[in-house]
XYZ file of C-alpha atoms in Angstrom:
753
model
C 0.003 -0.091 0.074
C 1.693 3.494 -0.872
C 1.897 5.540 1.421
C 0.020 9.651 1.937
C 2.478 11.279 0.850
C 3.545 9.501 -1.996
C -0.010 9.794 -3.146
C 0.626 13.096 -2.530
C 3.470 13.512 -4.555
C 1.621 11.515 -7.662
C -1.164 14.067 -7.069
C 0.820 16.712 -7.719
C 2.732 15.628 -9.735
C -0.963 14.624 -12.102
C -2.197 18.343 -11.260
C 1.428 19.461 -11.947
C 1.173 18.227 -16.008
C -2.411 18.666 -16.043
C -1.614 22.660 -15.858
C 1.215 22.590 -18.301
C -1.520 21.051 -20.816
C -3.679 23.673 -20.174
C -1.463 25.776 -20.360
C -0.930 24.883 -24.109
C -4.631 24.448 -24.823
C -4.922 27.977 -23.864
C -3.052 29.596 -25.694
C -3.981 26.894 -29.171
C -6.881 29.113 -28.234
C -6.448 32.173 -28.478
C -4.685 32.494 -30.841
C -5.142 29.962 -33.482
C -9.267 30.709 -32.775
C -8.684 34.411 -31.277
C -10.958 32.826 -28.135
C -10.636 35.203 -25.407
C -9.624 33.112 -21.969
C -10.633 34.178 -18.760
C -8.579 33.435 -15.284
C -11.697 34.575 -13.217
C -14.743 32.231 -13.190
C -17.633 33.095 -16.321
C -19.925 31.417 -17.297
C -19.571 29.689 -20.440
C -16.510 26.790 -20.367
C -15.004 26.262 -23.779
C -14.538 22.499 -23.470
C -11.545 21.144 -25.718
C -12.090 17.823 -27.276
C -15.533 17.896 -26.804
C -16.447 19.105 -30.948
C -17.654 17.061 -33.616
C -14.675 16.317 -35.292
C -14.034 13.976 -31.663
C -16.937 12.728 -32.629
C -19.212 13.811 -29.869
C -22.575 15.057 -29.273
C -25.228 17.605 -27.452
C -27.019 14.137 -26.573
C -23.876 13.017 -24.968
C -22.163 16.202 -23.178
C -25.877 17.167 -21.595
C -26.043 13.970 -18.630
C -22.602 15.122 -18.210
C -22.999 19.079 -17.262
C -26.455 19.325 -16.555
C -25.387 17.828 -13.393
C -23.455 20.753 -12.019
C -26.096 23.249 -12.253
C -28.814 24.953 -14.760
C -27.575 25.175 -18.747
C -28.568 27.472 -20.985
C -26.815 26.378 -24.260
C -24.482 24.400 -25.906
C -22.641 24.707 -29.299
C -21.356 22.268 -31.163
C -19.144 24.157 -34.015
C -18.023 21.505 -37.373
C -13.771 20.930 -37.472
C -13.359 21.881 -34.435
C -12.331 19.787 -31.828
C -14.516 22.018 -28.973
C -17.907 23.044 -27.911
C -18.888 25.427 -25.590
C -20.711 24.304 -22.180
C -23.025 27.911 -21.322
C -24.758 27.854 -17.313
C -26.735 30.006 -15.718
C -24.441 31.473 -13.694
C -20.242 31.450 -13.025
C -20.589 29.489 -9.979
C -22.375 26.216 -12.260
C -19.346 26.587 -14.685
C -16.634 26.354 -11.776
C -18.457 23.196 -9.388
C -18.010 21.809 -13.406
C -14.285 23.001 -13.863
C -13.589 21.244 -10.815
C -15.539 19.007 -11.667
C -14.778 17.462 -15.520
C -10.883 19.824 -16.375
C -9.106 16.298 -17.180
C -12.286 13.723 -17.354
C -11.889 10.871 -19.619
C -15.124 10.532 -21.749
C -14.243 7.924 -23.532
C -11.883 4.580 -23.724
C -10.482 5.041 -26.931
C -9.393 1.238 -29.272
C -5.607 2.305 -27.941
C -4.523 5.053 -25.488
C -3.337 6.956 -28.217
C -7.189 7.404 -29.052
C -8.444 8.046 -25.281
C -11.334 11.150 -24.927
C -10.061 13.582 -22.471
C -11.743 16.989 -22.235
C -10.096 19.760 -20.954
C -12.197 23.487 -19.710
C -11.397 26.673 -19.124
C -13.481 29.453 -18.709
C -14.307 32.729 -21.841
C -15.199 35.420 -22.029
C -18.135 34.906 -24.355
C -19.165 32.938 -27.241
C -18.269 34.007 -31.123
C -21.929 35.545 -32.261
C -21.582 34.598 -35.612
C -22.248 30.797 -33.221
C -24.235 31.849 -30.656
C -27.097 29.701 -30.940
C -30.446 31.252 -31.107
C -33.933 30.942 -30.230
C -35.842 33.055 -32.050
C -38.181 32.508 -35.427
C -37.196 33.677 -38.552
C -39.284 36.219 -40.278
C -42.431 35.600 -42.207
C -42.205 32.046 -38.979
C -46.009 30.979 -38.413
C -46.150 28.869 -35.212
C -49.454 27.566 -34.218
C -49.552 25.049 -31.812
C -52.520 22.103 -31.102
C -53.849 22.764 -34.737
C -55.568 19.449 -35.013
C -57.167 16.825 -32.445
C -56.033 14.010 -31.204
C -57.989 11.957 -33.271
C -57.570 13.907 -36.288
C -53.155 13.074 -35.432
C -54.507 9.668 -34.977
C -56.893 9.605 -38.584
C -53.766 11.449 -40.405
C -51.479 9.028 -39.928
C -53.546 5.543 -41.276
C -52.867 7.993 -44.293
C -49.265 6.823 -44.025
C -50.406 3.496 -44.223
C -53.530 2.664 -45.896
C -54.706 3.099 -49.484
C -58.096 5.423 -49.980
C -59.767 1.975 -49.383
C -58.386 1.036 -46.796
C -56.012 -1.524 -47.978
C -52.317 -1.552 -47.301
C -50.547 -0.024 -49.400
C -47.190 0.090 -50.572
C -44.665 4.177 -49.980
C -41.746 4.521 -51.645
C -38.806 3.504 -49.564
C -36.329 6.264 -48.526
C -33.137 5.451 -46.738
C -34.381 8.277 -44.398
C -37.592 8.155 -44.550
C -41.310 6.346 -46.434
C -43.011 8.984 -48.640
C -46.172 9.484 -49.850
C -47.315 11.878 -52.264
C -50.408 12.961 -53.502
C -52.093 15.332 -55.350
C -48.691 15.573 -57.181
C -46.007 12.984 -57.302
C -42.774 14.810 -56.282
C -40.031 14.257 -58.759
C -37.246 13.902 -57.344
C -34.639 13.762 -60.445
C -35.858 17.027 -61.982
C -36.215 18.585 -58.661
C -39.794 19.496 -59.068
C -43.478 17.356 -60.208
C -44.445 16.962 -63.226
C -47.319 19.797 -63.915
C -48.842 17.699 -66.798
C -49.016 14.340 -64.896
C -51.726 14.985 -61.481
C -51.940 11.730 -59.773
C -55.498 10.098 -59.486
C -55.585 10.716 -55.758
C -55.697 15.127 -54.469
C -55.414 15.741 -51.370
C -57.569 14.002 -49.114
C -61.304 15.117 -48.093
C -60.086 14.738 -44.368
C -57.097 16.930 -44.446
C -59.676 19.795 -45.890
C -61.138 20.661 -42.537
C -57.920 22.294 -41.157
C -56.460 23.519 -44.526
C -59.575 25.764 -44.490
C -58.976 27.296 -41.680
C -55.632 28.603 -42.723
C -56.536 29.307 -45.235
C -59.710 31.296 -43.295
C -56.976 32.326 -40.346
C -55.136 33.849 -43.345
C -52.206 31.898 -42.675
C -52.223 30.530 -46.170
C -53.507 32.064 -49.414
C -53.741 28.879 -51.896
C -55.566 25.983 -51.106
C -52.937 23.722 -51.329
C -52.446 20.566 -54.153
C -49.434 18.496 -53.415
C -49.227 16.528 -49.971
C -45.889 14.773 -49.762
C -45.946 12.648 -45.875
C -42.785 11.405 -45.007
C -42.506 8.941 -42.325
C -39.099 9.439 -39.079
C -38.371 7.585 -36.934
C -36.036 8.744 -34.407
C -32.625 9.284 -35.455
C -33.900 10.161 -38.733
C -34.370 13.453 -40.440
C -33.536 15.995 -43.322
C -30.723 18.402 -44.081
C -31.426 21.822 -44.825
C -33.385 22.364 -47.263
C -35.135 25.420 -49.202
C -38.315 23.882 -51.250
C -37.857 24.961 -55.195
C -38.850 28.492 -55.945
C -39.895 28.177 -59.325
C -42.078 24.930 -58.745
C -44.476 26.071 -55.443
C -46.102 29.173 -54.862
C -45.455 31.272 -51.154
C -46.755 29.613 -47.873
C -45.284 26.364 -46.860
C -47.076 24.643 -45.224
C -45.924 21.770 -42.441
C -48.365 19.511 -40.095
C -46.229 17.505 -37.354
C -48.253 14.037 -35.742
C -46.664 12.055 -33.715
C -44.231 13.591 -32.338
C -42.422 16.535 -31.367
C -39.318 17.895 -32.951
C -36.301 20.774 -33.572
C -36.468 22.326 -36.515
C -33.023 24.541 -37.557
C -33.343 27.810 -39.669
C -30.054 28.355 -41.249
C -29.437 32.131 -42.767
C -26.332 32.327 -44.927
C -25.670 35.205 -42.558
C -24.454 33.003 -40.444
C -27.249 33.257 -38.089
C -29.413 29.966 -36.727
C -32.203 29.609 -35.131
C -33.549 26.349 -33.548
C -37.186 26.051 -32.866
C -39.504 23.361 -31.430
C -41.645 21.810 -33.503
C -44.718 20.173 -30.251
C -46.547 17.673 -31.815
C -50.602 18.718 -33.755
C -48.382 21.827 -34.442
C -49.077 23.517 -37.673
C -45.745 25.443 -38.810
C -46.359 27.553 -42.248
C -43.162 29.385 -44.321
C -43.978 32.729 -46.142
C -41.589 34.926 -46.738
C -38.672 35.001 -45.638
C -38.179 32.305 -43.973
C -39.856 30.078 -46.942
C -37.132 31.782 -50.419
C -34.201 32.783 -47.797
C -33.727 31.125 -44.869
C -33.047 26.123 -45.771
C -35.072 24.444 -42.989
C -33.613 21.144 -42.402
C -33.872 17.842 -38.800
C -31.083 17.708 -37.660
C -31.050 13.494 -37.756
C -30.650 11.454 -33.440
C -33.467 10.286 -31.138
C -33.245 13.198 -29.499
C -32.928 16.761 -28.259
C -32.171 19.149 -26.975
C -34.636 22.201 -26.235
C -35.084 24.876 -22.579
C -37.310 22.565 -20.359
C -39.671 25.091 -20.616
C -40.545 23.921 -23.487
C -41.260 20.395 -22.753
C -43.327 21.076 -20.146
C -46.997 19.781 -22.014
C -44.890 17.876 -23.995
C -45.841 13.797 -22.577
C -43.356 12.014 -23.042
C -40.400 14.907 -21.653
C -37.401 13.439 -20.023
C -33.543 14.739 -19.202
C -33.613 16.991 -16.234
C -35.892 19.011 -14.195
C -38.943 20.164 -16.506
C -39.101 22.909 -13.931
C -35.289 24.488 -13.786
C -35.449 27.150 -15.754
C -32.811 25.406 -17.890
C -32.368 23.023 -21.132
C -33.729 18.439 -21.624
C -33.001 16.101 -23.217
C -36.435 15.533 -25.141
C -37.072 11.863 -25.976
C -37.488 12.174 -29.951
C -41.057 8.899 -30.750
C -42.341 8.130 -34.914
C -42.973 11.431 -36.632
C -45.088 11.749 -39.656
C -45.175 14.946 -41.666
C -47.790 16.166 -43.945
C -46.469 19.173 -45.895
C -48.536 20.777 -48.067
C -47.505 23.102 -51.417
C -49.189 24.526 -54.121
C -48.434 23.979 -57.437
C -46.670 26.950 -59.686
C -48.775 25.781 -63.419
C -46.405 28.545 -64.887
C -43.455 28.143 -65.118
C -41.665 30.952 -67.845
C -44.053 33.416 -65.251
C -42.180 31.931 -61.762
C -38.573 31.605 -64.073
C -39.029 35.496 -65.122
C -40.194 36.790 -60.942
C -37.574 34.287 -59.501
C -34.379 36.074 -62.546
C -35.814 39.357 -60.519
C -36.328 38.513 -57.481
C -33.234 36.549 -56.264
C -32.587 36.986 -52.748
C -29.016 35.636 -53.723
C -27.005 38.158 -55.337
C -27.819 36.563 -58.522
C -30.331 39.847 -58.971
C -31.600 40.274 -62.261
C -30.177 37.660 -64.504
C -32.216 39.012 -67.290
C -30.110 41.735 -68.144
C -26.757 39.067 -67.614
C -25.169 38.959 -71.124
C -22.548 37.475 -73.134
C -20.048 40.040 -72.098
C -17.478 42.116 -75.323
C -14.149 43.294 -73.541
C -12.619 42.844 -71.256
C -14.456 45.612 -68.424
C -17.181 43.526 -68.718
C -16.264 40.131 -68.317
C -13.525 41.125 -65.633
C -17.482 41.872 -64.307
C -19.683 38.946 -65.055
C -16.189 37.006 -63.902
C -16.480 38.802 -60.411
C -20.616 38.073 -60.057
C -20.651 35.227 -61.642
C -17.792 32.542 -60.578
C -14.741 34.776 -58.638
C -17.966 36.327 -55.944
C -20.335 32.921 -55.562
C -17.025 30.591 -54.190
C -16.201 32.880 -51.929
C -19.665 32.424 -50.280
C -19.396 28.939 -51.154
C -15.696 28.142 -50.274
C -16.439 26.195 -46.547
C -19.065 23.995 -47.955
C -17.880 23.472 -51.320
C -14.925 22.438 -49.531
C -17.320 19.966 -47.161
C -18.206 18.134 -50.828
C -14.428 17.656 -51.621
C -12.684 14.301 -50.997
C -11.667 11.637 -53.384
C -9.007 13.537 -56.473
C -9.855 12.744 -59.180
C -7.575 9.265 -61.092
C -6.765 10.255 -63.915
C -4.858 13.633 -62.753
C -3.737 11.879 -59.198
C -2.652 9.094 -62.135
C -0.182 12.199 -63.546
C 0.373 13.265 -60.907
C 2.472 10.317 -59.471
C 4.035 9.448 -62.161
C 6.361 12.833 -61.314
C 9.878 11.898 -61.306
C 10.965 12.818 -57.595
C 11.381 16.186 -55.963
C 9.717 18.234 -58.958
C 8.296 21.598 -57.922
C 4.343 21.648 -58.333
C 1.629 24.505 -58.732
C -1.924 23.308 -58.707
C -3.325 26.267 -59.657
C -6.645 26.225 -58.928
C -6.140 24.462 -55.831
C -9.928 25.135 -54.065
C -8.673 23.066 -50.623
C -6.164 20.776 -51.734
C -7.743 17.920 -52.935
C -5.265 17.437 -56.005
C -2.073 18.241 -53.227
C -0.106 15.481 -50.795
C -0.733 12.234 -53.063
C 3.032 12.104 -54.388
C 5.093 12.473 -51.003
C 7.963 12.732 -53.159
C 7.357 16.105 -54.670
C 7.096 19.955 -53.411
C 3.511 21.461 -54.058
C 2.248 24.862 -53.475
C -1.356 25.507 -54.045
C -3.053 28.795 -55.666
C -6.541 30.250 -55.647
C -8.087 33.279 -55.990
C -10.860 32.419 -54.092
C -9.585 33.497 -51.097
C -11.588 31.433 -48.476
C -11.197 28.022 -50.521
C -6.533 29.284 -50.659
C -6.889 29.636 -46.303
C -9.332 26.269 -45.862
C -5.631 24.800 -48.102
C -3.936 25.925 -45.787
C -5.426 24.610 -43.058
C -4.152 21.336 -43.985
C -1.311 21.110 -43.695
C -0.906 22.779 -47.417
C 1.888 25.865 -49.085
C -1.090 27.861 -50.183
C -1.464 31.704 -51.958
C -3.876 33.796 -53.285
C -3.626 34.127 -56.886
C -5.361 34.896 -60.262
C -4.822 32.852 -62.811
C -4.345 35.199 -65.616
C -1.694 36.013 -63.118
C -0.300 33.920 -61.501
C 2.156 35.579 -59.037
C 4.838 33.126 -59.386
C 8.309 33.074 -61.905
C 8.111 32.208 -64.967
C 10.609 28.413 -65.764
C 9.596 28.010 -61.888
C 7.667 24.773 -61.824
C 8.284 21.482 -63.109
C 4.404 20.528 -63.112
C 1.703 22.441 -63.080
C -1.975 21.777 -62.932
C -5.410 23.066 -63.526
C -8.481 21.515 -63.297
C -11.470 22.924 -63.627
C -10.488 26.796 -63.947
C -9.680 28.001 -67.103
C -13.678 26.781 -68.369
C -14.825 29.824 -65.741
C -12.800 32.740 -68.219
C -15.284 34.682 -69.540
C -13.909 35.616 -72.501
C -11.727 33.692 -75.545
C -9.230 36.325 -74.852
C -9.059 35.305 -71.113
C -8.971 31.359 -71.951
C -6.323 32.227 -74.231
C -4.816 34.203 -71.632
C -4.994 31.897 -68.294
C -3.137 28.824 -70.337
C -0.530 31.778 -71.463
C 0.438 31.985 -67.926
C 0.008 28.565 -66.883
C 2.652 27.773 -69.650
C 4.326 30.625 -68.676
C 5.438 28.846 -65.079
C 6.723 25.783 -66.401
C 9.863 24.664 -67.132
C 11.274 23.568 -70.505
C 10.242 19.762 -70.434
C 8.056 20.421 -67.906
C 4.000 19.397 -67.925
C 1.211 20.928 -67.532
C -2.208 18.443 -67.177
C -5.403 20.986 -68.280
C -8.926 19.718 -67.626
C -12.741 21.862 -69.064
C -15.302 21.151 -68.486
C -16.933 20.079 -72.323
C -19.789 20.675 -74.384
C -19.982 16.640 -75.354
C -21.397 15.012 -72.218
C -22.234 12.112 -74.212
C -19.609 10.513 -76.962
C -20.093 7.501 -78.641
C -23.301 6.805 -77.173
C -21.835 6.954 -73.533
C -23.253 9.196 -71.783
C -21.054 11.289 -68.730
C -21.475 10.544 -64.988
C -22.532 14.343 -64.887
C -26.175 13.225 -67.623
C -27.557 9.374 -66.311
C -29.439 9.272 -63.515
C -28.640 7.725 -61.011
C -30.813 4.482 -59.256
C -29.069 4.872 -55.815
C -30.006 8.793 -55.921
C -33.491 8.361 -56.340
C -33.499 5.885 -54.246
C -31.880 7.991 -51.164
C -34.169 11.391 -51.543
C -31.452 13.047 -54.151
C -32.432 14.998 -56.537
C -30.455 16.252 -59.293
C -32.348 19.472 -60.376
C -29.310 21.305 -60.072
C -26.838 19.080 -60.825
C -24.372 22.557 -61.391
C -23.146 21.494 -58.921
C -22.562 18.440 -59.885
C -20.264 20.031 -62.398
C -16.880 18.540 -63.136
C -15.580 21.257 -60.788
C -17.377 22.635 -59.071
C -20.056 19.958 -57.496
C -22.554 19.771 -55.297
C -22.513 16.279 -53.511
C -24.146 14.299 -51.189
C -21.366 12.612 -49.261
C -24.567 10.279 -47.696
C -26.090 9.177 -51.122
C -23.464 7.401 -54.063
C -21.379 10.008 -55.403
C -19.866 9.809 -58.452
C -17.388 10.926 -59.858
C -16.820 13.020 -62.894
C -14.168 10.029 -64.304
C -16.926 7.599 -63.331
C -14.424 5.982 -60.984
C -15.284 8.040 -57.100
C -18.427 5.988 -55.621
C -18.193 6.792 -51.838
C -21.146 5.608 -49.134
C -20.127 7.596 -46.582
C -20.643 8.609 -42.770
C -22.305 11.857 -44.383
C -25.470 10.465 -45.558
C -27.525 13.152 -44.076
C -26.437 15.643 -46.117
C -28.655 14.490 -48.780
C -31.264 16.323 -50.325
C -34.530 15.723 -50.161
C -35.560 18.741 -52.879
C -32.363 19.810 -53.283
C -29.341 19.776 -56.265
C -27.191 17.205 -55.242
C -24.670 16.236 -57.126
C -23.712 13.384 -59.524
C -19.933 14.141 -61.050
C -16.925 13.877 -60.055
C -16.396 16.098 -56.915
C -13.571 17.825 -58.149
C -10.151 20.045 -56.603
C -11.745 22.638 -59.319
C -11.253 26.080 -57.300
C -11.751 29.686 -59.052
C -8.926 31.503 -59.878
C -10.512 33.575 -62.086
C -10.240 37.188 -61.797
C -9.628 40.153 -63.349
C -6.124 41.410 -64.532
C -6.640 42.482 -67.728
C -3.396 42.376 -71.147
C -1.589 39.504 -72.108
C 1.655 40.120 -70.129
C 3.366 38.497 -68.224
C 3.465 38.960 -64.396
C 5.830 41.149 -63.576
C 5.189 43.493 -66.667
C 1.649 43.732 -64.075
C 3.265 44.327 -61.562
C 2.098 42.112 -59.684
C 3.575 40.700 -56.524
C 5.252 37.321 -56.231
C 5.238 36.018 -53.041
C 8.984 34.898 -51.341
C 7.747 31.248 -51.754
C 10.453 30.333 -48.833
C 7.493 31.941 -46.754
C 6.991 28.506 -43.977
C 3.007 27.480 -44.759
C 0.649 31.513 -45.247
C -2.019 32.367 -47.029
C -0.201 35.727 -49.691
C -2.489 37.882 -50.958
C -0.806 39.305 -54.068
C -1.548 42.110 -55.071
C -5.248 44.105 -57.081
C -3.650 47.276 -58.129
C -3.757 47.173 -61.029
C -6.769 45.929 -61.408
C -9.366 49.355 -61.456
C -8.882 50.760 -64.353
C -8.964 47.503 -67.036
C -11.477 49.494 -69.197
C -9.862 48.391 -73.192
C -11.526 46.377 -75.209
C -10.378 42.817 -75.831
C -8.758 41.552 -78.707
C -10.560 40.195 -82.340
C -11.909 36.678 -80.500
C -11.980 35.422 -83.868
C -7.889 36.351 -84.376
C -7.398 33.748 -80.802
C -9.770 31.244 -82.761
C -8.281 28.648 -84.720
C -9.304 26.179 -87.487
C -6.893 23.700 -87.323
C -6.848 20.262 -84.825
C -3.166 20.192 -82.634
C -0.002 17.775 -84.365
C 0.305 16.096 -81.556
C -1.419 12.910 -80.276
C -4.820 14.151 -80.119
C -7.575 11.163 -80.638
C -10.434 14.668 -81.603
C -11.647 16.498 -84.068
C -10.612 20.078 -85.130
C -12.913 22.821 -83.986
C -14.075 25.415 -86.432
C -14.071 28.976 -85.783
C -17.774 29.097 -86.687
C -18.482 25.917 -84.092
C -16.448 28.141 -82.455
C -18.113 29.780 -78.678
C -16.637 32.923 -78.887
C -19.955 35.592 -80.023
C -19.541 37.502 -83.276
C -21.579 41.390 -83.702
C -24.221 39.438 -84.305
C -24.547 38.444 -80.454
C -23.881 41.341 -78.471
C -27.062 41.742 -77.302
C -27.452 37.585 -76.910
C -27.841 36.896 -72.864
C -26.553 34.032 -70.717
C -28.775 31.349 -70.072
C -29.916 29.414 -67.003
C -28.667 25.600 -67.571
C -30.906 23.319 -66.765
C -29.767 20.923 -64.133
C -28.072 17.191 -66.190
C -29.407 17.364 -69.068
C -27.581 18.490 -72.501
C -25.717 21.586 -73.364
C -27.532 23.970 -75.546
C -25.408 26.773 -75.479
C -21.824 26.895 -74.845
C -21.846 30.014 -72.648
C -23.974 29.284 -69.632
C -25.072 30.273 -66.021
C -24.838 27.502 -64.249
C -27.138 26.850 -61.013
C -25.356 26.341 -57.369
C -28.170 25.466 -54.272
C -25.916 26.309 -51.414
C -26.833 24.257 -49.056
C -25.440 27.192 -47.121
C -23.009 26.700 -45.179
C -23.783 29.219 -42.710
C -26.294 25.664 -42.827
C -23.421 23.616 -42.594
C -21.375 26.082 -40.182
C -22.890 24.418 -37.761
C -24.288 21.679 -39.255
C -22.761 18.008 -38.111
C -24.563 15.827 -39.485
C -27.504 15.940 -42.217
C -30.251 14.217 -43.703
C -32.560 13.867 -46.339
C -34.325 16.706 -48.145
C -34.416 19.773 -50.764
C -30.835 21.470 -49.901
C -31.810 25.612 -51.497
C -30.580 27.605 -48.640
C -29.775 30.121 -52.058
C -29.662 29.945 -55.517
C -26.344 31.053 -56.854
C -25.167 31.335 -60.065
C -22.067 30.518 -61.893
C -20.219 31.045 -65.356
C -19.168 27.956 -67.949
C -17.505 28.119 -71.011
C -17.829 24.412 -72.074
C -15.057 23.532 -74.523
C -15.807 21.571 -78.263
C -14.709 18.055 -79.030
C -10.778 20.125 -80.158
C -11.187 23.127 -79.345
C -9.175 23.079 -75.878
C -6.215 22.018 -78.733
C -6.477 23.914 -80.885
C -6.706 26.794 -77.783
C -3.550 25.447 -76.808
C -1.254 26.248 -80.506
C -1.994 29.418 -80.336
C 0.420 29.429 -76.863
C 3.955 30.020 -78.295
C 6.363 27.235 -76.014
C 3.610 24.166 -76.177
C 3.403 21.555 -77.342
C 0.098 18.522 -75.978
C 1.802 15.761 -76.250
C -1.999 14.080 -75.111
C -5.606 14.954 -75.162
C -8.727 12.493 -73.809
C -12.758 13.112 -72.451
C -12.599 12.845 -68.998
C -16.425 11.711 -68.211
C -17.812 14.939 -69.231
C -14.603 17.143 -69.580
C -11.580 17.409 -72.207
C -8.557 17.220 -70.616
C -4.414 17.873 -72.095
C -0.898 17.093 -71.021
C 1.350 19.941 -72.388
C 5.438 20.369 -72.928
C 6.821 23.690 -72.531
C 8.860 23.590 -75.916
């Protein structure tokens, strides 16, 4: 038996070790996360290793921390190793700190994976992540809108046909679904207005729907009903019901169980709203069109105890303590009523004029004719979009394209590689024997790439911040097709060649006009049976484009090259009515920018970053961008009617079939592409329905329902067969050594001569 003195010495050593570790943790939180640490007791604890990255959930923390006092909130952050636990008073937080600092929450497969909690006091939760329990504007919730008898009769509709016999419902990955009036077609994220169902809105629903209309809750009597049955642990991801398909005023009736619905705004606001059993929720105006709504898949919700007093199956902490409680979910049947818009042309016109995402007045977006117009278009419909969606975009990128990695792995050891348009760095780090640096015009994406440990800088593909002849290898994947004129595409390709040394090689990918080649459709066009089964929709397959794809982590995610299929952990991010990607989840970062002229960076006063500086994001100067007014040179001068004489297996492209706009089309408006269909124009806008990264900011998981928190439009120029090779031939000092078609993309390997 150890003596008391030995035990005391062990405790002292343990205390010293903990104190030393806390100093490191607090320093890291202050320096890297900008969290203000307090040496005095406060109401808020920052819990290191209690974050989503560690696999820790709110449900796991609530019973542990609620023992020490009344809690007012638990704030979890995506991709963070910490969370915030908020108490009603500082004394409770101090007691929790005393008892739980250094607490072993969970043992891992080996000691290195054990999860210990380390606590420190903080002054406040950062405003951008503070939870709110206010309702979004335009949201109405009426409790006990139907009686218990009506509730039971409505639930039976889920399982019985009109004649009282059992009816098979559609079984999806996260729920059972049944439709009335019109079937919601997940492949197009819409209904077919010319194909109504024989069963209209059930008569049992007419009484309370008329009552809702009479009370002014909605302006239209609905003609489409979707019934979803959710078991505990199931949910729907953040989404916005399709603007062009349904009128304002979406009705949702919750039966069988309560649930917490999360509303998220793209400015970072997050509102959690409790939907009691038998309550009617109506979304109009801003809550209908601007805020996304979704339900996190879990078996219980953390709610205010006060809100649970009238719920019959309340469990958790004392309901009268005024704090939080854990409320178990039961089977929930949701009736969602919508009014279908029959006149789609008028709807699309109104949508273009009143887009809330910032892409306002799309009818005024024309094919650019001058450098100034092209720069303005790229700023609005390329650069700004990717800055806004950077977090969400990065969250959908996992594996790089196989043929890109095959190219990278072929490079000699110790080669210096530049990934122009690196995005989140997905293509970096595969070949450990190379020295690599990534550049991206999006500072947000460059920061994400940098946070993953890669050398990164901010750069414009038309004016790269690199010394001429400095790289052995250059990747330019899904970038050049964002340039708005042939002149700017030529300039971007010229920059790729300029930074290559003699004998160096570059791999360039662009999106193809031909999404079907040799009677074989690309993955972008092909429907995905698995996605349909999972409720993944493809309306905004723009997100699945060859460079920037909104891919649902849960459903099968097919590569643009057809080689990647993911059945991921984040299956909850599948959407019921949303734009889920089906193509390659690519690095594809936007590096387009408003630099002018065909000269090199040194001639344009671009500041070169010090490549010896340790991993850091470097911003290049943009002074030269402020006075860009010159007209682009004759576009036809940069076209070619010949194909490259190199080892290419593609046919030529003529000036007539080239993508450039002629004088006759000077006033041509950019068309908005219909996703997952063949391209009708080479210059077009492709929608991106954002699962709002603000939605992802606090979302650790999702489920499967429509994802349209905001609608953005990205400019693309899709390349015809032979067009990329023809452009390469016009760039001095390079030769095409290989060209190929890779699942909806034209690709070339260039060598610097």
